[in-house]
Amino acid sequence: MNWLAIWAIYRHEMVRAFRTVLQSLVSPVITTSLYFVVFGGAIGSRIEQVEGVSYASFIVPGLIMLTVLTQSVTNAAFGIFFPKFIGSIYELLSAPVSFLEIVIGFVSAAATKSFLIGIVIFITAHAFVDIEVAHPILMVVILIVTCLVFSLFGFIVGIWARNFEQLQLVPLLIITPLVFLGGSFYSISMLPPVWQTVTLFNPVVYLVSTYRWTFFGYADVNLALSASMIVLFVALCLGVIWWMFRTGYRLRT
Amino acid sequence: MNEHDPILTVDRLNKTYDSGHTALSDVSLTIERGEILALLGPNGAGKTTLISTICGLVRPTSGRVSVGGYDIVDDYRKARSLIGLVPQEITLEPFEKVWDTVRFSRGLFGKRANDAHIERLLKALTLWDKRDAAVMELSGGMKRRVLIAKALAHEPRVLFLDEPTAGVDVELRKEMWAVVAQLRADGVTIILTTHYIEEAEAIADRVGIISGGKILLVEEKGALMKRLGQRQVRIHLAEPVERVPDVLSNHGLERAEDGRSLIYTTLEGGPPLAGLFADLAGAGIVVADVDTRRRSLEDIFVELVHNGNGDAA
């Protein structure tokens, strides 16, 4: 394993992220505050409790997931797309590094940035509501896993995208709707039975449900099923990336 | 692998793209350590595909390539660690600092940070004063030098320069030639593609000519000029002649249309002209002036590419 190359990629990506640190961190804080004002204050004041938790507190895990998922996909996709776009990808492809090393470098950098954003949102949430975390270690672990899984997915998007429009397509048209429909702002038990079944085809449901469990000890979906679905999604992403590098899909001619 | 073995061996390399276009056809090539090879060819000849295949950017359809004795597929880590590539286009992140981008290149090739080496490189390429500048603040020439610094950051033994002086002014071109000469003095083997004939004439040890995906010829530059180079001597006469006198027939002279000059053609390194001028004087012909034109590498190149078979007249 070429650890020095992995570190070089990771460091390079983090330096790039910190060049726009205000935009990266301040923007999510403002957005999250607005969500609290609208959902927690305006709408939440008319909803008493969800599964024994105040509505304002109930939406915290979903809000963190909403931002972390979107940021993970966007960061990782942009990380690999940008060198493709400007042509500097030649350096990665001609270096003595394996596909796994490239993936580890880019994905871990994107995941680190998303994780930091998740923590910032968690701290911001404390300014609006009292939150007690039932399983703090698992809360952090699930957050890291989520950052990694969706950064892997974002990496695939970045290789697939041929232009900036395609790059934005997946976060805007797939990730955001999936997160909104994945129980971020409601418990899926509040849906009619048919929609509860349909919702189970949304992979984000399992992440939000598991993450909410680490906060309140309550989950919409069985934890073992959620863990299985997350592992399946990781395996699928790794398989696609392996195939992309093996065939040189949109990288090598 | 000993030090006398070639640094690069290309054996029957073929590349056909998915579109059906054959970019390389049965290319074989051997590069010795420490030499400068200039690959000449018109646009679309296959120069960039050849370099890209050796460097791992393009997958070969068939054939083998080894660098320093290491196969570029089976032993890609060792093979690639010996190679530095300077691409044709300026492909740098505009917001990145010069120092950071060069340092990144070294790390990417698995080498530990060596600030002293990077400092030496930047000083040698007159970039030291710009080490903290963002790439977008640099001139075109400086950006090209940054690309060279990146390619040399991991101390490669073979450097590929893909059209290093395409679209740059004469001053910068000569500056780049000086950089190449210094690298060669440092023991780096250099393969450069170009369609500037004067570039090959100025800096290469050997010249390869590629056209239509085929290597037409690879030869030491001096030997090539000697074998295929011609010298044409135009002898301007004080008085016009009706025809070439019989006593001069063994020199193969041609009479110009107006009869005011005679044309003598010989290969580079041909017989001295003293005999010819003695015979001219003996024939009573008074020479007014003489001018000489050498057949350039460009003439040879155009003829080879036109014939397409490696044979020049």
XYZ file of C-alpha atoms in Angstrom, chain B residues 2-311:
310
model
C 22.355 -3.556 -15.914
C 23.259 0.007 -16.741
C 23.929 -0.816 -20.397
C 20.418 -2.164 -21.017
C 17.949 0.214 -22.690
C 15.904 2.327 -20.284
C 12.775 1.902 -22.411
C 11.668 -0.895 -24.704
C 8.497 -0.781 -26.776
C 7.692 -4.066 -28.469
C 5.045 -4.358 -31.218
C 2.691 -1.928 -29.559
C -0.775 -1.519 -31.044
C -3.616 0.746 -30.042
C -7.032 0.777 -31.666
C -9.633 2.996 -30.026
C -13.257 1.936 -29.525
C -14.150 4.163 -32.476
C -12.091 1.819 -34.671
C -9.314 4.350 -35.242
C -5.885 2.736 -35.150
C -3.534 5.195 -33.442
C -0.509 2.909 -33.117
C 0.405 0.115 -35.457
C 3.104 -2.373 -34.524
C 5.353 0.233 -32.929
C 8.726 -0.976 -31.680
C 11.307 1.323 -30.161
C 14.348 1.187 -27.913
C 15.642 4.126 -25.928
C 19.115 4.167 -24.437
C 19.910 5.662 -21.053
C 20.759 9.336 -21.033
C 19.810 10.108 -24.619
C 17.394 12.658 -26.010
C 15.003 11.257 -28.588
C 12.788 13.607 -30.560
C 9.655 12.030 -31.969
C 8.582 13.978 -35.009
C 5.251 13.607 -36.658
C 2.354 15.563 -38.099
C -0.845 16.129 -36.085
C -2.634 12.837 -35.443
C 0.494 10.781 -36.151
C 0.236 8.902 -32.840
C 2.917 10.742 -30.848
C 0.721 11.563 -27.852
C -0.941 8.128 -27.915
C 2.488 6.483 -27.778
C 3.587 8.587 -24.803
C 0.225 8.212 -23.067
C 0.351 4.434 -23.453
C 3.839 4.207 -21.990
C 2.791 6.415 -19.054
C -0.382 4.436 -18.289
C -3.001 6.920 -19.506
C -4.038 4.812 -22.495
C -4.543 1.068 -22.457
C -2.635 -0.743 -25.216
C -4.576 -3.102 -27.469
C -1.547 -5.378 -27.699
C 2.222 -5.321 -27.328
C 4.546 -4.777 -24.399
C 6.380 -1.841 -22.908
C 9.046 -1.981 -20.226
C 10.720 0.883 -18.407
C 13.979 0.186 -16.617
C 13.222 -3.512 -17.149
C 9.789 -3.294 -15.493
C 6.659 -4.111 -17.473
C 4.213 -1.171 -17.454
C 1.248 -3.476 -16.748
C 2.591 -6.281 -14.550
C 5.055 -4.075 -12.651
C 3.302 -0.761 -13.040
C 4.391 0.689 -9.710
C 8.115 0.268 -10.372
C 7.804 1.240 -14.047
C 5.808 4.406 -13.353
C 8.055 5.488 -10.492
C 10.838 5.887 -13.097
C 8.746 8.092 -15.374
C 7.966 11.795 -15.345
C 5.419 13.208 -17.760
C 4.993 16.782 -18.930
C 1.694 16.947 -20.820
C 1.027 19.020 -23.891
C -1.726 21.117 -22.307
C -1.279 23.282 -19.228
C -3.233 21.233 -16.716
C -2.748 22.834 -13.331
C -5.162 23.762 -10.570
C -5.368 27.552 -10.881
C -5.781 28.326 -7.164
C -3.009 26.049 -5.928
C 0.371 27.428 -4.882
C 3.477 26.471 -6.847
C 5.181 24.908 -3.833
C 2.083 22.892 -2.876
C 1.489 21.464 -6.335
C 5.118 20.356 -6.759
C 5.156 18.870 -3.277
C 1.908 17.022 -4.032
C 3.446 15.449 -7.147
C 6.353 14.070 -5.126
C 4.035 12.556 -2.521
C 1.789 11.065 -5.179
C 4.728 9.043 -6.463
C 5.304 7.631 -2.988
C 8.382 9.697 -2.185
C 8.926 11.216 1.247
C 8.844 15.012 1.457
C 12.178 16.516 0.484
C 12.010 20.287 0.676
C 15.663 20.641 -0.315
C 15.036 18.787 -3.591
C 11.973 20.879 -4.395
C 13.888 24.052 -3.590
C 16.692 22.975 -5.962
C 14.147 22.233 -8.684
C 12.326 25.529 -8.344
C 15.596 27.440 -8.354
C 16.851 25.556 -11.419
C 13.608 26.356 -13.227
C 13.685 29.996 -12.033
C 10.454 29.530 -10.105
C 11.808 30.021 -6.607
C 10.538 33.592 -6.343
C 7.077 32.367 -7.294
C 6.907 29.451 -4.869
C 4.076 31.036 -2.856
C 2.190 32.348 -5.874
C -1.039 30.757 -7.057
C -0.690 29.043 -10.427
C -3.192 31.423 -12.022
C -0.859 34.355 -11.291
C 1.910 32.891 -13.467
C 2.726 33.537 -17.108
C 2.328 30.776 -19.691
C 6.060 30.060 -19.660
C 6.145 29.780 -15.888
C 3.196 27.391 -15.922
C 5.077 25.149 -18.340
C 8.059 25.202 -16.029
C 5.783 24.283 -13.106
C 4.657 21.251 -15.116
C 8.301 20.273 -15.579
C 8.975 20.775 -11.865
C 6.008 18.518 -11.036
C 7.262 15.854 -13.429
C 10.739 15.977 -11.867
C 9.577 16.176 -8.242
C 9.944 12.415 -7.715
C 13.369 12.257 -9.403
C 12.413 10.168 -12.457
C 14.996 8.587 -14.758
C 12.917 9.073 -17.903
C 11.142 12.290 -18.767
C 8.460 12.544 -21.433
C 7.857 16.005 -22.822
C 4.777 16.112 -24.996
C 5.166 19.082 -27.338
C 6.872 21.191 -24.656
C 7.180 24.277 -26.832
C 3.881 24.124 -28.737
C 2.527 27.635 -29.118
C 5.277 29.370 -27.136
C 7.421 32.246 -28.358
C 10.989 31.868 -29.617
C 12.578 33.167 -26.421
C 10.703 30.731 -24.218
C 11.409 27.886 -26.639
C 15.142 28.481 -26.311
C 14.730 28.706 -22.548
C 13.047 25.276 -22.585
C 15.853 23.840 -24.703
C 18.317 25.040 -22.083
C 16.261 23.274 -19.385
C 16.283 20.064 -21.426
C 20.046 20.306 -21.957
C 20.552 20.678 -18.191
C 18.345 17.670 -17.465
C 20.278 15.598 -19.928
C 23.504 16.690 -18.222
C 21.964 15.422 -14.969
C 21.546 11.986 -16.562
C 17.809 12.072 -17.287
C 16.683 10.270 -20.428
C 14.362 12.507 -22.418
C 11.759 11.641 -25.016
C 10.059 14.636 -26.525
C 7.439 14.919 -29.178
C 7.418 17.906 -31.411
C 6.452 19.057 -34.824
C 9.087 21.770 -34.776
C 11.897 20.353 -36.858
C 14.359 22.935 -35.591
C 13.694 21.697 -32.059
C 14.749 18.183 -32.991
C 17.773 19.515 -34.882
C 18.793 21.675 -31.932
C 18.565 19.277 -28.998
C 18.012 15.632 -29.986
C 20.593 12.859 -30.179
C 18.286 10.657 -32.207
C 15.240 11.432 -34.260
C 12.206 9.200 -34.665
C 9.643 9.929 -37.319
C 6.107 8.700 -36.772
C 3.194 8.976 -39.151
C -0.148 7.209 -39.340
C 0.642 5.345 -36.124
C 3.807 3.789 -37.566
C 7.415 4.506 -36.768
C 8.961 5.300 -40.133
C 12.485 5.759 -38.940
C 14.628 6.124 -35.827
C 18.179 7.232 -36.423
C 21.002 9.192 -34.870
C 20.543 12.785 -35.994
C 24.032 13.273 -37.456
C 23.920 9.950 -39.325
C 20.467 10.763 -40.657
C 21.609 14.099 -41.977
C 24.679 12.468 -43.505
C 22.660 9.694 -45.127
C 19.728 11.697 -46.338
C 20.958 15.265 -46.118
C 21.877 16.913 -49.409
C 23.926 19.960 -50.287
C 23.028 21.991 -53.324
C 25.622 24.415 -54.691
C 24.385 27.047 -57.148
C 27.261 28.442 -59.226
C 26.403 31.824 -60.725
C 28.256 32.434 -63.983
C 29.781 35.651 -65.334
C 28.469 34.718 -68.800
C 25.495 32.427 -69.544
C 26.142 29.019 -71.120
C 24.079 27.216 -73.781
C 24.724 23.785 -72.259
C 26.911 22.064 -69.657
C 30.346 21.546 -71.252
C 31.240 17.877 -71.883
C 34.386 18.122 -69.746
C 32.122 18.722 -66.716
C 29.768 15.798 -67.376
C 31.298 13.636 -64.589
C 30.138 16.179 -61.961
C 26.428 15.714 -62.728
C 25.829 19.437 -63.108
C 22.426 20.817 -64.102
C 22.014 24.006 -66.121
C 19.504 26.545 -64.806
C 16.812 27.581 -67.285
C 18.334 30.984 -67.992
C 21.784 29.467 -68.417
C 23.220 31.923 -65.930
C 23.960 29.324 -63.284
C 24.880 25.674 -62.845
C 23.538 23.504 -60.035
C 25.669 20.901 -58.287
C 23.996 18.439 -55.873
C 25.891 16.161 -53.501
C 25.280 14.255 -50.250
C 26.469 15.697 -46.944
C 30.142 14.818 -46.586
C 30.533 14.403 -50.356
C 33.745 15.141 -52.308
C 35.405 18.540 -51.883
C 34.501 21.252 -54.383
C 38.090 22.057 -55.389
C 38.043 19.549 -58.275
C 34.803 20.964 -59.619
C 36.085 24.530 -59.575
C 39.357 23.480 -61.246
C 37.372 21.787 -64.048
C 35.159 24.895 -64.389
C 38.243 27.058 -64.765
C 39.701 24.547 -67.270
C 36.505 24.809 -69.320
C 36.919 28.576 -69.432
C 33.880 29.263 -67.278
C 34.186 32.283 -65.002
C 32.395 31.941 -61.681
C 30.695 35.150 -60.474
C 29.240 33.894 -57.225
C 28.365 30.734 -55.308
C 25.629 29.945 -52.837
C 25.033 26.743 -50.928
C 21.767 25.297 -49.586
C 21.680 22.321 -47.224
C 18.729 19.980 -47.184
C 17.232 20.395 -43.755
C 15.744 17.813 -41.430
C 12.431 19.375 -42.343
C 12.914 18.461 -46.012
C 13.759 14.892 -44.989
C 10.774 14.735 -42.648
C 8.310 16.009 -45.264
C 9.627 13.528 -47.798
C 9.477 10.579 -45.383
C 5.963 11.395 -44.237
C 4.874 11.946 -47.833
C 6.306 8.586 -48.941
C 5.019 6.970 -45.734
C 7.494 4.082 -45.864
C 10.631 5.404 -44.258
C 12.444 5.741 -47.568
